[in-house]
Amino acid sequence: MDYRLRIDGQDHAVSVPEDMPLLWVLRDVLGLTGTKFGCGAGLCGACTVHLDGAAARSCLTPVSMATGKEIVTIAGLSSTRVGRAVQGAWLAQDVVQCGYCQPGQMLSAAALLTDNSDPSDDEIDAGMSGNICRCGTYQRIRAAIRHAADELSA
Amino acid sequence: MTGKAVQMGRREILKTGALAGAALAIGIALPARAAGADKGGQAFLPHAVLAIMPDGTVTLYLPKTEMGQGVHTAIAMLIAEELEVAPSAFSIDIPPGDSVRFGDISQSTGGSTSMRELWAPLRQAAADTRMALVMAAARKWGVKATDCRARDGVIHRLDETSRLTYGEVCLDAAAWPLPAGTALKSPDDYRVLGKDQVRLDGEAKVKGTAQFGIDVRLPGMLTAALQQSPVFGGALRKVEEGAALAVAGVRQVVALDDAVAVLADNYWSAQQGLAALEPGWDEGPHAQLDQSAIVEPIVTAVSGPGTEAFNQGDVAEAMKASRQTVEAVYQQAFQAHAAMEPGNCVAHFTGNACEIWTGTQIPSAVRKQVASATGLPVEAVTVHNFLLGGGFGRRLEADMVLRTVQIARRASVPVKLVWSREEDVRHDLYRPYYADRLVAGLGEDRKPVAWRHHIAGSSIMARLYPRYYKGVDGDAVEGAKTIPYTVPSRRLEWTRQESAVPTSWWRGVGGLRSAFAVESFIDELAVAAKSDPVAYRRDLLRDPRAVAVLDLAAERAGWGRRLPEGQGQGVALIHLWDTYMAQVVEVEARENEQPRVLRVVVAVDCGQPVNPAGIRAQVEGGVVFGLSATLFGEITVAGGQVQQSNFHDYRVLRMNEAPLVETHIVDSREAPGGMGEPPTAAVGPALANAVFAATGRRVRTLPLARNLWV
Ligand code: FES
Ligand code: FES
C-alpha cells in the first residue's frame, strides 16, 4: 500500500504493508533511526513518538493509523516550545547514561507536559511509568521534568 | 557456541584478570608512536589515544567502550587535566578492535576496571604530550621549557611576550622524541579532576543523533530475524522455507544447526517471515530439564565440603569453642541482562575478509574470535565499535557477533541481525544461579570467632579461561575471600556446579553475589548478638576508610531514627573493586504487598573522584539496576526452555518504583576505585536487611518480592 506520512514537518511517501508498525517504517524504510526498538510489545516506551501531539508506541502503531497525522520523533522534538524545554532540561540535569531509552523518555515527557504543565510527582510517575530505563536515570528524569515545567511556567 | 572456551594468551588473561579483581595495571604504559608516523606527517601522534592536527583539532581515540557508564567523559577528563585542554575540546573517535594498538591497555571494558587501569598511564601520556608541545614552543622561542607554560591548548611564555597554539607547534613536536616521565600535577592543582563535568556525549543523546550499533545501515544490507532452538542444546531438524519466502520483502532463509534466520528488506518483513515458518526442532538432552533439577544440586553442594579457596586459623576448633552458632543459606536467581538495546550486529563476509559493525565491550577479542571462526587471518577482520544501549556484561561475549557471521557467510550482502526482545531474554548468557552457605560461631562478646562460607554455582572463569582455572573461580569468590570484618578463623570453599544454562558476566560480577550473602549474614549475626547492625559492623572493622563510609551513610540517613509503622532501615557495607561503599535503604513493607523502596543513602570512597557528577550517576543507576534484580529479577527454566520473554515477565524497576537516591562522596587522594559495580552490589543486601527490619522476615532466596510473603 502507498502511504503519505508527515514526519517532523516533512512529507514522505512509502509503499509498505498496511500492518507494518510505524517503528519499522521509520527505522528501516526511511532510515530515521532516532526512534528506538526496545521490546516490540508496548512494554518499554523506547519507540515512543507523537501522533498529533499525543504519545504513541510506534512499535504497536500500524502505518495505516499514522497516515494523515502529524508525526513527531526525537529529530523534530525541538520544533515545539515544550520539546525545546524538555531537551534543555535533559541537558541541564545531565540525565542520560547509555541514552538508548532517552528519545522515548523525552517524547513521553513532552506529551505529559503538553497535557499538564505542572505535574505532581505522582502524575510524573504515572505519565512516565511506561518508559523503562535500564540504566536507572529515573531520578534525573523526574528532576528534568520539573525543571522543564518551571521553565515553561516562567 | 556459548559453551565454547575462548583460548587466550597469557597477556590477554592478565589483562582480563582485572575483571576478577586481580592485580591492576601498575606501571602500564602506552606505547609511544614513531613521531608523525601516520597521516603522512600531517599530525602529531604522540601515542595511540591522541592525535593533534595543525588546525588545532585534538582527536581522542577512546580505548574503552561507552555504554552509559560515562567512561568517554572520564577518559577525556584524565587527559584534559594533564594535556591542559578543556575536556570538551576533543573530537572523539571510537577505534576498531585492535589488540596491538593500545599496547598493555586492554580494549575490554568491564569489571569496573577502566579508571583503575587508565588513571596512571593516560595522565602520564597526556603530560608527556604536553611537555613535547611545550618543548617545541620553547625551541621556537629559543627559551627553556621551564620558561613556558601551557593552558587551554595554548603555550605561553612566562613573560607573556608570545604565545603559540598546540596546532602551531604540533608538527615540530612530532619531529622530536617524545619526552617520558614528565612530572604529574599535584592534586592541589587539579582544574578538571574532581570537578563536576556534564557528560560529553549528552548532547548527541538528547538530540537523538547518537549512533548505536542497531542504527547501522549499509547499502544493499538485508535485515535478519532469528529464532534459536527454544530448548538449550537443541538442534534444527527441518524447516520449509516456502512460507517465509512468500512474505513480501523476504529474500532468504538461512538454516543453521541450532537456529533459523530470515533475511528481508526490513526487520518487520523478516519477523513476519520468521513467524510464518514452522521449524521442527530436535530438543536434545535437556528437553526435560526443570528449574528444580538445576537448583537442587547447587543448594545440596553447599551443605557438603568444597574446594578450599581460603583458610585462616582452625575453623573447626574455633567453631567448637564458640558460644553460639548461626547458619544461613542464601540463593540468588539467574538474571538476564535485558539492556535496552536488544542484541544486534551487522556483518559483511566477502570470502577473504569480514567486516563487523556492532557495539561490543571487547572489540579486540571479537576480532580474534571472528578470525578463528572464519579461518581468516586477524588482519582480514575489521570490528567497528559503537555506543552501546547498555552493556552490563552482556557484550563481554562474542556470541551475538559469531551468530551474525554464521548467517552473513551464507549471504552475499551485509546482514544486520536483530534479536527480538524475546530472543534476547531467552538466549542470554545469564548471571549464574548461586547458593552460599555461611556458618559462624560467636564468642563470649557475641563477635564471630569462626566463619565458614561455601559458595556453589557455575564458573564463568572456567569456561572462558580453562587453562588457567585451578579449581577455584577467582571471580566468584571475590568479596568472600576478603571481607571487611575481622574474624580470627575463617574458611572459604567453592564448588563448581554447571547446568545446561549458559552463564556469563553481569553487572556486579562475583562480588555482588558475595555482598548479598556476607552482608545479609553479618546482619543476622547482629540480630543474634542483639546488637545494632551499624554498631555491630563498626566493631568488627579495622580499615578506617570502611568505618568512614559506614558512619557517613548512617549519619546522613538518620540511622536509628523512629520510622512509621511498616517501614525499616537496612545497611550494607562493601569494599570491592578498590572502592568502599555503604548504603542505607529505607523500605515500606506492608503485609502481602510488594515492598516499596523509599530512599537509598549511599556513602562512597572510590579514591580520588574523577568526575563526581559521573559517580553520582553511576550510584543512582546502579542502585536501580540492583533493586530490579533483588526485587524481581528471575530467569527460570522449564522443559529446557527459559520461561520469561519480555518486560512483562522479566520485570525491571519503573519510574513509579524508583527510590530517591542520595550520594555522598568522600574526598580522597587515593588512586581511583571502580564505580560501575559497587552500587549494584551493595543495594541488594541493604534492601533485604531493611525488609527484615520492617517485617521481621529474613528473605534468603531471591527475588525478594516473590519470596517475602510466601
Ligand atoms: S519498542 Fe515499543 S514499547 Fe518497547
Ligand atoms: S539511559 Fe540507558 S536505558 Fe535509559
mmCIF file of N, CA, C and O and ligand atoms in Angstrom, chain A residues 96-102 105 132-137, chain B residues 340 389-390, ligand 2:
data_model
loop_
_atom_site.group_PDB
_atom_site.id
_atom_site.type_symbol
_atom_site.label_atom_id
_atom_site.label_comp_id
_atom_site.label_asym_id
_atom_site.label_seq_id
_atom_site.Cartn_x
_atom_site.Cartn_y
_atom_site.Cartn_z
ATOM 1 N N VAL A 96 21.148 11.679 30.757
ATOM 2 C CA VAL A 96 21.356 10.438 30.003
ATOM 3 C C VAL A 96 22.500 9.602 30.555
ATOM 4 O O VAL A 96 23.460 10.129 31.109
ATOM 5 N N GLN A 97 22.368 8.305 30.373
ATOM 6 C CA GLN A 97 23.522 7.415 30.553
ATOM 7 C C GLN A 97 23.797 6.770 29.195
ATOM 8 O O GLN A 97 24.370 7.430 28.337
ATOM 9 N N CYS A 98 23.338 5.535 28.965
ATOM 10 C CA CYS A 98 23.595 4.988 27.629
ATOM 11 C C CYS A 98 22.835 5.775 26.583
ATOM 12 O O CYS A 98 23.246 5.856 25.438
ATOM 13 N N GLY A 99 21.704 6.336 26.967
ATOM 14 C CA GLY A 99 20.956 7.200 26.069
ATOM 15 C C GLY A 99 19.933 6.500 25.207
ATOM 16 O O GLY A 99 19.126 7.144 24.536
ATOM 17 N N TYR A 100 19.928 5.168 25.231
ATOM 18 C CA TYR A 100 19.096 4.433 24.283
ATOM 19 C C TYR A 100 17.605 4.640 24.524
ATOM 20 O O TYR A 100 16.823 4.748 23.586
ATOM 21 N N CYS A 101 17.205 4.720 25.783
ATOM 22 C CA CYS A 101 15.780 4.893 26.095
ATOM 23 C C CYS A 101 15.345 6.341 25.975
ATOM 24 O O CYS A 101 14.156 6.641 26.044
ATOM 25 N N GLN A 102 16.317 7.266 25.880
ATOM 26 C CA GLN A 102 16.006 8.668 26.126
ATOM 27 C C GLN A 102 15.137 9.343 25.070
ATOM 28 O O GLN A 102 14.304 10.179 25.423
ATOM 29 N N GLN A 105 11.851 8.579 26.284
ATOM 30 C CA GLN A 105 11.566 9.272 27.552
ATOM 31 C C GLN A 105 11.186 10.727 27.283
ATOM 32 O O GLN A 105 10.226 11.257 27.856
ATOM 33 N N ILE A 132 10.759 2.388 30.246
ATOM 34 C CA ILE A 132 11.811 1.759 31.060
ATOM 35 C C ILE A 132 13.153 2.415 30.762
ATOM 36 O O ILE A 132 13.460 2.729 29.613
ATOM 37 N N CYS A 133 13.934 2.615 31.812
ATOM 38 C CA CYS A 133 15.334 2.983 31.636
ATOM 39 C C CYS A 133 16.173 1.962 32.385
ATOM 40 O O CYS A 133 16.155 1.921 33.617
ATOM 41 N N ARG A 134 16.878 1.139 31.671
ATOM 42 C CA ARG A 134 17.672 0.084 32.305
ATOM 43 C C ARG A 134 18.883 0.671 33.024
ATOM 44 O O ARG A 134 19.415 0.066 33.951
ATOM 45 N N CYS A 135 19.340 1.832 32.569
ATOM 46 C CA CYS A 135 20.460 2.489 33.243
ATOM 47 C C CYS A 135 20.014 3.172 34.531
ATOM 48 O O CYS A 135 20.844 3.633 35.303
ATOM 49 N N GLY A 136 18.705 3.282 34.748
ATOM 50 C CA GLY A 136 18.207 3.806 36.011
ATOM 51 C C GLY A 136 18.311 5.311 36.168
ATOM 52 O O GLY A 136 18.662 5.812 37.228
ATOM 53 N N THR A 137 17.960 6.052 35.132
ATOM 54 C CA THR A 137 18.054 7.516 35.206
ATOM 55 C C THR A 137 16.774 8.168 35.726
ATOM 56 O O THR A 137 16.592 9.375 35.585
ATOM 57 N N MET B 340 18.615 -2.109 27.256
ATOM 58 C CA MET B 340 17.524 -1.546 26.446
ATOM 59 C C MET B 340 17.730 -1.796 24.966
ATOM 60 O O MET B 340 16.767 -1.969 24.219
ATOM 61 N N GLY B 389 23.696 0.600 23.875
ATOM 62 C CA GLY B 389 22.487 0.951 24.620
ATOM 63 C C GLY B 389 22.392 0.076 25.861
ATOM 64 O O GLY B 389 21.443 -0.668 26.056
ATOM 65 N N GLY B 390 23.435 0.179 26.697
ATOM 66 C CA GLY B 390 23.555 -0.673 27.890
ATOM 67 C C GLY B 390 24.400 -1.891 27.589
ATOM 68 O O GLY B 390 24.317 -2.471 26.499
HETATM 69 S S1 FES C 2 19.825 5.749 29.610
HETATM 70 FE FE1 FES C 2 20.291 3.673 29.203
HETATM 71 S S2 FES C 2 18.351 2.754 29.176
HETATM 72 FE FE2 FES C 2 17.928 4.770 29.775
#
